[in-house]
Tab-separated table of C-alpha atoms and ligand atoms in Angstrom:
chain	number	residue	atom	x	y	z
A	1	UNK	CA	0.000	0.000	0.000
A	2	UNK	CA	1.443	3.364	-1.074
A	3	UNK	CA	-0.452	5.921	0.898
A	4	UNK	CA	-0.384	9.613	1.800
A	5	UNK	CA	-2.152	10.969	4.861
A	6	UNK	CA	-3.277	14.574	4.617
A	7	UNK	CA	-5.101	16.864	7.012
A	8	UNK	CA	-4.562	19.970	9.104
A	9	UNK	CA	-2.169	19.948	12.051
A	10	UNK	CA	-3.921	18.285	14.957
A	11	UNK	CA	-6.205	16.130	12.787
A	12	UNK	CA	-4.556	13.056	14.294
A	13	UNK	CA	-2.313	12.124	11.363
A	14	UNK	CA	0.547	10.956	13.588
A	15	UNK	CA	-1.703	8.830	15.772
A	16	UNK	CA	-3.608	7.253	12.884
A	17	UNK	CA	-0.417	6.776	10.891
A	18	UNK	CA	1.031	4.581	13.634
A	19	UNK	CA	-2.012	2.277	13.613
A	20	UNK	CA	-2.360	2.205	9.836
A	21	UNK	CA	1.343	1.536	9.264
A	22	UNK	CA	1.152	-1.404	11.669
A	23	UNK	CA	-2.057	-2.678	10.037
A	24	UNK	CA	-0.586	-2.667	6.521
A	25	UNK	CA	2.971	-3.566	7.658
A	26	UNK	CA	4.477	-0.545	5.953
A	27	UNK	CA	6.865	2.103	7.275
A	28	UNK	CA	5.412	5.312	8.699
A	29	UNK	CA	7.374	8.170	7.176
A	30	UNK	CA	6.710	11.459	8.956
A	31	UNK	CA	8.679	14.433	7.666
A	32	UNK	CA	7.963	16.270	10.935
A	33	UNK	CA	9.432	13.338	12.912
A	34	UNK	CA	12.514	13.227	10.672
A	35	UNK	CA	13.050	16.961	11.137
A	36	UNK	CA	12.566	16.683	14.923
A	37	UNK	CA	15.012	13.757	15.150
A	38	UNK	CA	17.574	15.838	13.237
A	39	UNK	CA	16.908	18.795	15.484
A	40	UNK	CA	17.451	16.681	18.586
A	41	UNK	CA	20.737	15.389	17.186
A	42	UNK	CA	21.743	18.921	16.064
A	43	UNK	CA	22.516	17.762	12.526
A	44	UNK	CA	22.975	20.365	9.752
A	45	UNK	CA	19.523	19.393	8.439
A	46	UNK	CA	17.986	19.914	11.879
A	47	UNK	CA	19.626	23.301	12.304
A	48	UNK	CA	18.416	24.352	8.855
A	49	UNK	CA	14.835	23.343	9.715
A	50	UNK	CA	14.648	24.739	13.267
A	51	UNK	CA	13.685	28.359	12.570
A	52	UNK	CA	10.960	27.358	10.121
A	53	UNK	CA	9.550	24.734	12.465
A	54	UNK	CA	9.545	26.896	15.573
A	55	UNK	CA	7.596	29.604	13.764
A	56	UNK	CA	5.102	27.207	12.150
A	57	UNK	CA	6.337	27.739	8.605
A	58	UNK	CA	7.248	25.132	6.011
A	59	UNK	CA	10.865	24.098	5.635
A	60	UNK	CA	11.968	25.005	2.056
A	61	UNK	CA	10.974	22.504	-0.640
A	62	UNK	CA	14.551	21.985	-1.809
A	63	UNK	CA	15.500	20.617	1.622
A	64	UNK	CA	12.318	18.619	2.209
A	65	UNK	CA	12.037	17.041	-1.245
A	66	UNK	CA	15.595	15.704	-1.203
A	67	UNK	CA	15.095	14.321	2.294
A	68	UNK	CA	11.923	12.443	1.262
A	69	UNK	CA	13.338	11.153	-2.015
A	70	UNK	CA	16.311	9.792	-0.107
A	71	UNK	CA	14.010	8.108	2.441
A	72	UNK	CA	11.957	6.524	-0.353
A	73	UNK	CA	15.008	4.725	-1.696
A	74	UNK	CA	15.423	2.640	1.495
A	75	UNK	CA	14.719	-1.090	1.222
A	76	UNK	CA	11.812	-1.016	3.672
A	77	UNK	CA	9.514	0.769	1.211
A	78	UNK	CA	9.469	-2.223	-1.156
A	79	UNK	CA	5.931	-3.135	-0.041
A	80	UNK	CA	4.722	0.410	0.289
A	81	UNK	CA	4.804	3.285	2.737
A	82	UNK	CA	2.630	5.730	4.593
A	83	UNK	CA	3.672	9.355	4.160
A	84	UNK	CA	2.556	11.634	6.982
A	85	UNK	CA	3.119	15.388	6.639
A	86	UNK	CA	4.374	15.169	3.068
A	87	UNK	CA	3.481	16.523	0.563
A	88	UNK	CA	2.565	19.857	2.137
A	89	UNK	CA	2.110	21.924	-1.040
A	90	UNK	CA	1.519	21.349	-4.747
A	91	UNK	CA	5.219	21.596	-5.649
A	92	UNK	CA	5.974	18.731	-3.269
A	93	UNK	CA	2.986	16.781	-4.649
A	94	UNK	CA	4.315	17.199	-8.206
A	95	UNK	CA	7.825	16.143	-7.161
A	96	UNK	CA	6.444	13.062	-5.416
A	97	UNK	CA	4.299	12.124	-8.417
A	98	UNK	CA	7.244	12.409	-10.804
A	99	UNK	CA	9.519	10.416	-8.483
A	100	UNK	CA	7.034	7.571	-7.960
A	101	UNK	CA	6.006	7.478	-11.621
A	102	UNK	CA	9.625	7.019	-12.579
A	103	UNK	CA	9.920	4.162	-10.079
A	104	UNK	CA	6.789	2.588	-11.609
A	105	UNK	CA	5.102	2.629	-8.190
A	106	UNK	CA	2.566	5.474	-8.058
A	107	UNK	CA	0.438	6.374	-5.040
A	108	UNK	CA	-2.611	4.174	-4.493
A	109	UNK	CA	-4.570	6.442	-2.166
A	110	UNK	CA	-4.557	9.728	-0.310
A	111	UNK	CA	-6.483	9.657	2.930
A	112	UNK	CA	-7.760	13.015	4.113
A	113	UNK	CA	-8.577	13.452	7.813
A	114	UNK	CA	-11.234	16.168	7.921
A	115	UNK	CA	-11.861	18.120	11.105
A	116	UNK	CA	-13.036	21.556	12.253
A	117	UNK	CA	-10.571	24.264	13.313
A	118	UNK	CA	-12.208	24.683	16.718
A	119	UNK	CA	-11.461	21.079	17.673
A	120	UNK	CA	-7.922	21.340	16.298
A	121	UNK	CA	-7.037	24.336	18.440
A	122	UNK	CA	-8.306	22.590	21.547
A	123	UNK	CA	-6.404	19.391	20.696
A	124	UNK	CA	-3.086	20.989	19.802
A	125	UNK	CA	-2.844	23.362	22.706
A	126	UNK	CA	-3.319	20.454	25.112
A	127	UNK	CA	-1.045	18.052	23.247
A	128	UNK	CA	2.244	16.841	24.670
A	129	UNK	CA	4.923	14.875	22.805
A	130	UNK	CA	7.331	12.192	24.006
A	131	UNK	CA	10.962	13.331	24.085
A	132	UNK	CA	12.098	9.774	23.452
A	133	UNK	CA	9.837	8.233	20.805
A	134	UNK	CA	7.952	11.285	19.500
A	135	UNK	CA	4.499	9.815	20.164
A	136	UNK	CA	1.728	12.315	20.909
A	137	UNK	CA	0.186	12.286	24.401
A	138	UNK	CA	-2.547	14.041	26.354
A	139	UNK	CA	-1.538	16.938	28.621
A	140	UNK	CA	-2.748	15.153	31.755
A	141	UNK	CA	-0.307	12.231	31.387
A	142	UNK	CA	2.981	12.259	33.268
A	143	UNK	CA	4.922	9.846	31.060
A	144	UNK	CA	4.628	8.522	27.501
A	145	UNK	CA	2.133	5.624	27.344
A	146	UNK	CA	4.165	3.977	24.582
A	147	UNK	CA	7.696	4.047	26.059
A	148	UNK	CA	7.611	5.776	29.452
A	149	UNK	CA	9.637	8.723	28.128
A	150	UNK	CA	9.384	12.281	29.389
A	151	UNK	CA	6.736	14.522	27.797
A	152	UNK	CA	7.111	18.108	26.553
A	153	UNK	CA	5.077	20.698	24.674
A	154	UNK	CA	6.324	21.186	21.132
A	155	UNK	CA	7.344	24.790	20.447
A	156	UNK	CA	4.883	24.791	17.536
A	157	UNK	CA	2.005	23.506	19.710
A	158	UNK	CA	1.969	26.806	21.605
A	159	UNK	CA	-1.123	28.860	20.902
A	160	UNK	CA	0.461	31.675	18.911
A	161	UNK	CA	2.162	29.218	16.535
A	162	UNK	CA	-0.961	27.074	16.071
A	163	UNK	CA	-2.763	29.943	14.315
A	164	UNK	CA	0.183	30.325	11.936
A	165	UNK	CA	0.243	26.593	11.176
A	166	UNK	CA	-3.477	26.588	10.416
A	167	UNK	CA	-3.047	29.545	8.060
A	168	UNK	CA	-0.142	27.787	6.323
A	169	UNK	CA	-2.329	24.690	5.960
A	170	UNK	CA	-5.190	26.647	4.375
A	171	UNK	CA	-2.937	28.559	2.009
A	172	UNK	CA	-0.379	25.962	1.012
A	173	UNK	CA	-1.526	22.456	1.906
A	174	UNK	CA	-5.298	22.528	1.290
A	175	UNK	CA	-4.709	22.880	-2.499
A	176	UNK	CA	-3.186	19.387	-2.587
A	177	UNK	CA	-6.569	18.007	-1.548
A	178	UNK	CA	-7.946	19.313	-4.853
A	179	UNK	CA	-4.824	18.045	-6.642
A	180	UNK	CA	-5.415	14.491	-5.388
A	181	UNK	CA	-9.172	14.661	-5.913
A	182	UNK	CA	-8.465	15.433	-9.561
A	183	UNK	CA	-6.091	12.471	-9.680
A	184	UNK	CA	-8.902	10.231	-8.420
A	185	UNK	CA	-6.877	9.260	-5.335
A	186	UNK	CA	-8.650	11.152	-2.557
A	187	UNK	CA	-10.582	9.416	0.220
A	188	UNK	CA	-11.967	11.665	2.963
A	189	UNK	CA	-13.036	10.540	6.422
A	190	UNK	CA	-14.186	12.491	9.482
A	191	UNK	CA	-11.417	12.695	12.087
A	192	UNK	CA	-13.451	13.634	15.133
A	193	UNK	CA	-14.220	11.063	17.827
A	194	UNK	CA	-12.633	7.999	19.300
A	195	UNK	CA	-9.145	7.104	17.994
A	196	UNK	CA	-10.015	3.420	17.432
A	197	UNK	CA	-13.239	4.349	15.587
A	198	UNK	CA	-11.316	6.629	13.248
A	199	UNK	CA	-8.769	3.885	12.522
A	200	UNK	CA	-11.605	1.513	11.680
A	201	UNK	CA	-13.211	4.153	9.452
A	202	UNK	CA	-9.888	4.572	7.654
A	203	UNK	CA	-9.334	0.846	7.122
A	204	UNK	CA	-12.880	0.389	5.824
A	205	UNK	CA	-12.472	3.315	3.418
A	206	UNK	CA	-9.061	2.075	2.268
A	207	UNK	CA	-10.299	-1.491	1.706
A	208	UNK	CA	-11.783	-0.179	-1.545
A	209	UNK	CA	-8.297	0.416	-2.909
A	210	UNK	CA	-6.455	-2.323	-1.054
A	211	UNK	CA	-8.878	-5.193	-1.762
B	1	AMP	P1	4.400	18.067	11.627
B	1	AMP	O1	4.998	17.220	12.686
B	1	AMP	O2	4.004	17.289	10.399
B	1	AMP	O3	3.303	18.958	12.135
B	1	AMP	O4	5.571	19.046	11.114
B	1	AMP	C1	6.185	19.960	11.995
B	1	AMP	C2	6.918	21.011	11.195
B	1	AMP	O5	7.942	20.401	10.397
B	1	AMP	C3	6.076	21.801	10.189
B	1	AMP	O6	5.368	22.871	10.798
B	1	AMP	C4	7.145	22.280	9.234
B	1	AMP	O7	7.905	23.351	9.771
B	1	AMP	C5	8.044	21.060	9.142
B	1	AMP	N1	7.588	20.156	8.077
B	1	AMP	C6	7.090	18.904	8.217
B	1	AMP	N2	6.787	18.370	7.032
B	1	AMP	C7	7.086	19.301	6.099
B	1	AMP	C8	6.968	19.361	4.683
B	1	AMP	N3	6.465	18.344	3.970
B	1	AMP	N4	7.386	20.498	4.060
B	1	AMP	C9	7.898	21.523	4.749
B	1	AMP	N5	8.002	21.551	6.089
B	1	AMP	C10	7.614	20.445	6.762
């Protein structure tokens, strides 16, 4: 299964991606996670991305596209992949299409998680993230449920940055929804409610393309 997950920040892409990747036995490739891992390790890539990330803006396409193309040449994508957080604009979507077409392995589906802004703001401002494994967690937890790691609030989950990220989504990322609808790849599900229900909704919707 070659799949892209799209939706505004806070729609639950990271959470659903973990379950879906496990269900289809494919790697979960999150550009945000790759950037954060590089930031934590203070690599040149991480340092390049930091200012953009902290202010809720997109890291330049030249940096991001090369990073993703490199990741998509690893052996573990032989049976597919789940891209989370990429593409984020139409240039990235075009680059991805060209890259996969050349490999003879085009996308099979793009799953959109649809949700209202009001719910997003509430979710993001109360979200914490594990310092160790990067998993999202609720603000009332003391430790990460997945690995016991320490939790922190992402710089870009602070209220003033959330508004910027939502604006960036509307302006730059929402157009790829139309792009993929025109390609006949788009599947939209509601992303409000219980996590397990949303996963089930996603798997049911994707069974149409996955058989
Ligand atoms: P995320 O974890 O997907 O919310 O991403 C966190 C931040 O990483 C974003 O606000 C961007 O600064 C950066 N980022 C992640 N994915 C991309 C992408 N595809 N293009 C540009 N910047 C990205």
